[in-house]
mmCIF file of C-alpha atoms in Angstrom:
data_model
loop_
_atom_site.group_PDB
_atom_site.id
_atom_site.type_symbol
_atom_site.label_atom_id
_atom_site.label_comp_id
_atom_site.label_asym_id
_atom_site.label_seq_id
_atom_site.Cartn_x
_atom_site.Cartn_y
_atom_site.Cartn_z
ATOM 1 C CA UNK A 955 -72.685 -159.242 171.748
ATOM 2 C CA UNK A 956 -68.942 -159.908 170.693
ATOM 3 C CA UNK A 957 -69.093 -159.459 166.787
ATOM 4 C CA UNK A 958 -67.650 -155.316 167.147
ATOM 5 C CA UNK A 959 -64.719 -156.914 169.808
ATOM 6 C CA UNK A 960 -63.669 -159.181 166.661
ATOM 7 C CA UNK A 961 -64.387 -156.452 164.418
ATOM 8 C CA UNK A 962 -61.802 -154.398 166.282
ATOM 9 C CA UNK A 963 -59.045 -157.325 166.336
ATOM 10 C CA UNK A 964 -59.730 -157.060 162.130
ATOM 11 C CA UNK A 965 -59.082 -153.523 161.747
ATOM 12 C CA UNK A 966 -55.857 -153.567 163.297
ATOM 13 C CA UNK A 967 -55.967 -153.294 167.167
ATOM 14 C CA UNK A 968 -54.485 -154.944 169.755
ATOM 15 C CA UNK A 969 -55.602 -157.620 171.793
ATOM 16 C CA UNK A 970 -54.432 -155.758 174.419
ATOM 17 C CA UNK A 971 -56.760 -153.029 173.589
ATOM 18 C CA UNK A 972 -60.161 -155.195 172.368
ATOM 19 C CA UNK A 973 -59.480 -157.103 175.805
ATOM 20 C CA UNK A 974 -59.328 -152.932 177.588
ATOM 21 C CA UNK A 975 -62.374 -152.663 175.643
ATOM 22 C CA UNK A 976 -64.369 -155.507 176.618
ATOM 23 C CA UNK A 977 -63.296 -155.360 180.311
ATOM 24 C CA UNK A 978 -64.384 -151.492 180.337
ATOM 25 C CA UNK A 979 -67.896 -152.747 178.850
ATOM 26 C CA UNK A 980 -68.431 -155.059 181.807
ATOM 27 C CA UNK A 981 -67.728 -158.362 180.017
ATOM 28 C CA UNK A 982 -65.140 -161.199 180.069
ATOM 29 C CA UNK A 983 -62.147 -160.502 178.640
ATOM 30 C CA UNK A 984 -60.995 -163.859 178.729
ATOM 31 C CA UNK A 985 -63.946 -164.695 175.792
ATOM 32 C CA UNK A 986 -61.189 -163.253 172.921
ATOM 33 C CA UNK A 987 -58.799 -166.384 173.377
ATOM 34 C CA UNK A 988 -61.925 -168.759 172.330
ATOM 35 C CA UNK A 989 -62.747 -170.174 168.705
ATOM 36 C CA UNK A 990 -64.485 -167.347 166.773
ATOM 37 C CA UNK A 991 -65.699 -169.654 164.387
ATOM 38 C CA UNK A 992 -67.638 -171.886 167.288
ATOM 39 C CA UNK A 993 -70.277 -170.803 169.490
ATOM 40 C CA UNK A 994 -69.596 -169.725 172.991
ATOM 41 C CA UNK A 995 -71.960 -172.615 174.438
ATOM 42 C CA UNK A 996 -70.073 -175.015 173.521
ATOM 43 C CA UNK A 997 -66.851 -174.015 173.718
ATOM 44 C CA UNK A 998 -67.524 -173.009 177.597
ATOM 45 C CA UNK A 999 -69.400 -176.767 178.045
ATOM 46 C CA UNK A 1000 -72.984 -175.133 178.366
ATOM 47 C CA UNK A 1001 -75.590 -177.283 176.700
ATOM 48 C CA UNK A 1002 -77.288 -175.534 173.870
ATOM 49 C CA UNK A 1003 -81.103 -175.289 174.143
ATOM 50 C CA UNK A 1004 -83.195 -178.188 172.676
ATOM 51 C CA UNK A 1005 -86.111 -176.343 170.416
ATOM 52 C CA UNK A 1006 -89.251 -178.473 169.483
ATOM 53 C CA UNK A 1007 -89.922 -177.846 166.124
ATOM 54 C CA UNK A 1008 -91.918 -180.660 164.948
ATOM 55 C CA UNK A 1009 -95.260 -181.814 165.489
ATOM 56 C CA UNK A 1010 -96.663 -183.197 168.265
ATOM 57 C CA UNK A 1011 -96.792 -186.892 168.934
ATOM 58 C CA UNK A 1012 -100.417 -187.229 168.972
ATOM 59 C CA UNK A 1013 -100.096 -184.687 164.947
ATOM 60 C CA UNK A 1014 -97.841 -187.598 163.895
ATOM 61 C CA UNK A 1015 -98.561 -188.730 160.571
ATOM 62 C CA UNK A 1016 -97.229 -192.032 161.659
ATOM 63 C CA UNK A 1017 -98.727 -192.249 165.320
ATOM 64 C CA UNK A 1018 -101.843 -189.771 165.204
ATOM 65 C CA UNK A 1019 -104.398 -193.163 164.291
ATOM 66 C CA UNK A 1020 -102.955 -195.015 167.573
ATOM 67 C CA UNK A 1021 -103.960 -191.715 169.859
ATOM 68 C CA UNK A 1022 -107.258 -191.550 168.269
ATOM 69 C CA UNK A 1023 -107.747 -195.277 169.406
ATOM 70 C CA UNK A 1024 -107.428 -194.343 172.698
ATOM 71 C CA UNK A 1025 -109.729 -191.157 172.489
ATOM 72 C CA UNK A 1026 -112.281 -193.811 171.026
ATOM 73 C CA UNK A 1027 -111.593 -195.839 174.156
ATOM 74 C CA UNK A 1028 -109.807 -198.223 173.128
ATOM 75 C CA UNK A 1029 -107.505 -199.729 176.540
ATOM 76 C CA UNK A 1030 -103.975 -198.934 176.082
ATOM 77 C CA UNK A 1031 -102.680 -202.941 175.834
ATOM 78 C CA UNK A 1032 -105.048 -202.562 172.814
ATOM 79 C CA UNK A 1033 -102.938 -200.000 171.254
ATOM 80 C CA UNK A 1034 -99.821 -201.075 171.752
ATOM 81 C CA UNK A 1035 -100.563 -204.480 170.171
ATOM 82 C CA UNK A 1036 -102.102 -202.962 166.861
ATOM 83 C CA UNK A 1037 -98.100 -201.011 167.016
ATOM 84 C CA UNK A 1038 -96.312 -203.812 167.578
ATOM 85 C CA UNK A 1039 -98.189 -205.421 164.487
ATOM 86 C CA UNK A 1040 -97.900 -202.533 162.392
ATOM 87 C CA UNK A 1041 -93.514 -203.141 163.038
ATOM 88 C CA UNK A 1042 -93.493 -200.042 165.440
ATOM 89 C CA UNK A 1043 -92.446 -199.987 169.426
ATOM 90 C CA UNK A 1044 -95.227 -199.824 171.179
ATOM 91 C CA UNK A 1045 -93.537 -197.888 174.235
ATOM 92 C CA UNK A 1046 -93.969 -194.813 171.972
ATOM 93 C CA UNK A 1047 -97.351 -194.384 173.460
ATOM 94 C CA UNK A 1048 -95.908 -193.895 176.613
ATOM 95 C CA UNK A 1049 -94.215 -190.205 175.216
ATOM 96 C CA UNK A 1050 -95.723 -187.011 175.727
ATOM 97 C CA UNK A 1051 -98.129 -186.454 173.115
ATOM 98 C CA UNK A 1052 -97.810 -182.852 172.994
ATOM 99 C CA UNK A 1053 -94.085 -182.985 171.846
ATOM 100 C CA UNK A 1054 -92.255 -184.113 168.754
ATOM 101 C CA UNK A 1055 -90.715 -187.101 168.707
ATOM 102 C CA UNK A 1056 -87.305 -185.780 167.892
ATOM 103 C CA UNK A 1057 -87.853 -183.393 170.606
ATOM 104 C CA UNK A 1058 -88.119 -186.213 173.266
ATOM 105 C CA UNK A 1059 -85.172 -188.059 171.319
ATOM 106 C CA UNK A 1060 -82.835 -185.767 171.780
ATOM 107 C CA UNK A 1061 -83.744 -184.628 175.457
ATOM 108 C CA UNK A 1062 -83.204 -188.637 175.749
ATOM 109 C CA UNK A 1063 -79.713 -188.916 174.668
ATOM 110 C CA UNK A 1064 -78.588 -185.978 176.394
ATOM 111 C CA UNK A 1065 -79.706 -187.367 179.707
ATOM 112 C CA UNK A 1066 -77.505 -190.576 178.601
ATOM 113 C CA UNK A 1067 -74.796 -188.600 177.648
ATOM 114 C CA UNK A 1068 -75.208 -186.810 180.826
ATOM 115 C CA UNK A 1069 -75.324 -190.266 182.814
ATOM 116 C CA UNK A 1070 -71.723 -191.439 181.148
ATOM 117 C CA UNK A 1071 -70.038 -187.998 182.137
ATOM 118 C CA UNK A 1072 -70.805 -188.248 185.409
ATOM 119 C CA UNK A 1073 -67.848 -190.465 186.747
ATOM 120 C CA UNK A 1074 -68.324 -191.723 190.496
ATOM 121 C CA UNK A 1075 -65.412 -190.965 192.064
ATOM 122 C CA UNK A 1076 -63.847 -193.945 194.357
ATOM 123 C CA UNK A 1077 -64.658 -193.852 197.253
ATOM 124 C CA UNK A 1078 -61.836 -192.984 199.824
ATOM 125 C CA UNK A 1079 -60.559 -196.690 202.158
ATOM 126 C CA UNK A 1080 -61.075 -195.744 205.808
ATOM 127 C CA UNK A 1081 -57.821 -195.488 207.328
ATOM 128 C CA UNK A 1082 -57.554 -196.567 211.276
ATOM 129 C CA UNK A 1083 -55.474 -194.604 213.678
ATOM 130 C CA UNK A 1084 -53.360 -196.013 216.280
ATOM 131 C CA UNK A 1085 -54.049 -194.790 219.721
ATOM 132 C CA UNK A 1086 -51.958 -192.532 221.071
ATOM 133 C CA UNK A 1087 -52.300 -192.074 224.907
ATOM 134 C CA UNK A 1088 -51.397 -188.697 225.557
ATOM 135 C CA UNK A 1089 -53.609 -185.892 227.611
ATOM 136 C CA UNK A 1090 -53.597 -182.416 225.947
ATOM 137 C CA UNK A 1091 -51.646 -179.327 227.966
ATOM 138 C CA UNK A 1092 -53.796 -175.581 227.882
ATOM 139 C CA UNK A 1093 -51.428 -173.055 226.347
ATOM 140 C CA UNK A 1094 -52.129 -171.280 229.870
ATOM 141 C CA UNK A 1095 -50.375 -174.224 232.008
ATOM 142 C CA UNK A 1096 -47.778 -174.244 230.172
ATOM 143 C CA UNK A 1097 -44.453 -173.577 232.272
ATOM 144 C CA UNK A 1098 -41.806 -170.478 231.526
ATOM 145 C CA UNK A 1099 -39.392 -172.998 231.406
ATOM 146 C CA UNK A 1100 -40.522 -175.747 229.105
ATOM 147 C CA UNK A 1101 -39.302 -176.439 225.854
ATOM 148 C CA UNK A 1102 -42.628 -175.386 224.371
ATOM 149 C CA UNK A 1103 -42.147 -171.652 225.895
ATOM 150 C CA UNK A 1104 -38.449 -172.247 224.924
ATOM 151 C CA UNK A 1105 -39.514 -172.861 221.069
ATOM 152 C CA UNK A 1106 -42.554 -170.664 220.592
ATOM 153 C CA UNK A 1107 -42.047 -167.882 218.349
ATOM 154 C CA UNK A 1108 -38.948 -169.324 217.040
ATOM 155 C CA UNK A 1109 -40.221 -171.649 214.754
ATOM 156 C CA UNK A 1110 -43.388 -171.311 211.987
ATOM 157 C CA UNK A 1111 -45.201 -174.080 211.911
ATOM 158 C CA UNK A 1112 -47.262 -173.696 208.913
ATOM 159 C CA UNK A 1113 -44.455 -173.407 206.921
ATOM 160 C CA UNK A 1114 -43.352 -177.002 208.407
ATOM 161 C CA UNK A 1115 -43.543 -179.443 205.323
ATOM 162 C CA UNK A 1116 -44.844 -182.991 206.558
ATOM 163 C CA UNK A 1117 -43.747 -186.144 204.904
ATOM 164 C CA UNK A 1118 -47.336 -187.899 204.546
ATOM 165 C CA UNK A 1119 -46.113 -191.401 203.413
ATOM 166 C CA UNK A 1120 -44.148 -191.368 206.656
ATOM 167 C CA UNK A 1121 -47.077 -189.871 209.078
ATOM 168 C CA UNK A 1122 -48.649 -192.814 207.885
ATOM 169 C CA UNK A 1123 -46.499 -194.980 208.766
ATOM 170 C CA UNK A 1124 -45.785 -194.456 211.961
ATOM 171 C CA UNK A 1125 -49.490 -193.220 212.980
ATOM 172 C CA UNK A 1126 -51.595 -195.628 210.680
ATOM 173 C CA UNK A 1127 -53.086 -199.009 211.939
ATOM 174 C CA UNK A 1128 -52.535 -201.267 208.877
ATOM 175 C CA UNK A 1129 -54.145 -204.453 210.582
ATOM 176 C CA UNK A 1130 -57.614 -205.843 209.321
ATOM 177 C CA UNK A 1131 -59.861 -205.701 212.081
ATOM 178 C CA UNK A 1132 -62.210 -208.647 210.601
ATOM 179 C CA UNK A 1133 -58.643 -210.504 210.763
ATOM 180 C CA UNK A 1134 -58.169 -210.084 214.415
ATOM 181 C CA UNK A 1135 -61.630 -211.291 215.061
ATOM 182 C CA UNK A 1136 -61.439 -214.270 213.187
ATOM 183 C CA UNK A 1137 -58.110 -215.386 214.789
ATOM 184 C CA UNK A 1138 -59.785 -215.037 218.072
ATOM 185 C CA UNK A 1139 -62.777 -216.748 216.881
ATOM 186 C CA UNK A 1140 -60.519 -219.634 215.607
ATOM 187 C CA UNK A 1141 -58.674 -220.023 219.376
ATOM 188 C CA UNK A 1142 -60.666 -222.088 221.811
ATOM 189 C CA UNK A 1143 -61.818 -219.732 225.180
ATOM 190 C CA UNK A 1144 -59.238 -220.601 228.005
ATOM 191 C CA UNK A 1145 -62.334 -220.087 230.273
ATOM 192 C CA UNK A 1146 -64.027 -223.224 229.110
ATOM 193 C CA UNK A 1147 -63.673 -226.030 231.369
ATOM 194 C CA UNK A 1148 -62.048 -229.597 230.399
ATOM 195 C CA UNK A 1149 -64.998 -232.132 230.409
ATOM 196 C CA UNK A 1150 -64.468 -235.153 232.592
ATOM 197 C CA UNK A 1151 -64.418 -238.362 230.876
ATOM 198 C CA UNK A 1152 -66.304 -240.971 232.494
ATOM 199 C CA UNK A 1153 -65.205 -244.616 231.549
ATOM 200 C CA UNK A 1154 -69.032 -246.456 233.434
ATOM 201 C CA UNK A 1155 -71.651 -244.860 234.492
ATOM 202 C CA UNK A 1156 -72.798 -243.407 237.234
ATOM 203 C CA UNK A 1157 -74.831 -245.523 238.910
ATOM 204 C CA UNK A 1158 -72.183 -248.708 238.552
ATOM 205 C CA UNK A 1159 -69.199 -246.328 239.994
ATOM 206 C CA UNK A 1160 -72.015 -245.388 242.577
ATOM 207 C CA UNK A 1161 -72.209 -249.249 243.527
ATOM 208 C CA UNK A 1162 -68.751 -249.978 242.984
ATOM 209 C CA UNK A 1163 -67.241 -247.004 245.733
ATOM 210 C CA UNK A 1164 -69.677 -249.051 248.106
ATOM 211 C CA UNK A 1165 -68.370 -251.992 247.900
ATOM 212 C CA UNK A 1166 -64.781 -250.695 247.854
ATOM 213 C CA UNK A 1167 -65.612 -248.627 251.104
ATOM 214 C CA UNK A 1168 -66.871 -252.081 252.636
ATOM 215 C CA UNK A 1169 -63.270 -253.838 251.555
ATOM 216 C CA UNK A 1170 -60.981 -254.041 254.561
ATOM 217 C CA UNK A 1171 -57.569 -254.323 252.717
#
């Protein structure tokens, strides 16, 4: 598809020109500035096709006797214990038989390989806002002779340049809500009432305030 682009660069012409040539053909110009010498695949991060070209599992001159054992009827457990006896892993059986086992090696790494690329980004802390009490103004209510009449038109706002570490500052809520609850927690409720401490017991102060009320002091 690209061998008569690099053919052209070897007679002579110009990148400039193969590039004109390539673009005018409908494909990527941008493919000249890549390693002749290495496929485009994996130069551009595509994974190359995986081809089976072995034998299936169950063909295996190594593994063919343990698949007939289970076409004689022989329960899997069975199997995998005559493997593991013969010095083989027994969670072979559990391939395809149909493929090779290089085959399903291969398609095995790649989804490891696949699984250590993939890099979880962190995930973002949530950031509280402090309340601002203010009450939004239409653009039609606005007054003639406000400052916001006064400005408009004289200023561009999306050209404004806003100093993030300080909008944070002043607009962010840096205090731990669990914090706040646990101080509270901690603080006895004013709304409780003191409990009375009673020094004998009710039935003595009962007969004692009747004698006292019979007194004449």
């Amino acid at each position: 598809k690209y061998s008569k682009y690099f053919k052209m660069l070897k007679m002579g012409l110009p990148m400039g020109a193969v590039k004109n040539a390539l673009q005018r053909d409908g494909l990527d110009p941008s493919m000249m500035d890549l390693d002749p010498e290495k496929s485009i695949t994996s130069q551009l991060n595509k994974e190359e096709d995986i081809i089976d070209n072995g034998p299936p599992l169950k063909d295996d001159p190594q593994y063919s006797k343990y698949f007939k054992m289970l076409k004689m009827g022989l329960p899997m457990g069975a199997v995998q214990n005559a493997m593991q006896r013969d010095g083989l892993d027994p969670s072979i059986m559990d391939l395809d038989p149909e493929k090779s086992m290089e085959y399903q090696k291969a398609m095995a790494n790649r989804k490891v390989k696949k699984k250590k690329t993939q890099v979880k980004e962190p995930k973002k802390p949530k950031v509280r806002r402090k309340k601002i009490y203010w009450s939004p103004i239409e653009e039609s209510k606005i007054d003639d002779n406000s400052i916001w009449s006064m400005i408009k038109g004289s200023f561009d706002f999306e050209s404004m340049k806003i100093d993030q570490d300080e909008f944070e500052s002043l607009f962010t809520d840096t205090s731990d809500p669990k914090a706040k609850k646990k101080v509270a927690a901690d603080k006895p409720a004013a709304s409780k009432q003191k409990k009375s401490v009673q020094v004998i017991d009710a039935k003595r102060g009962m007969n004692g305030g009747i004698i006292l009320a019979r007194l004449k002091i």
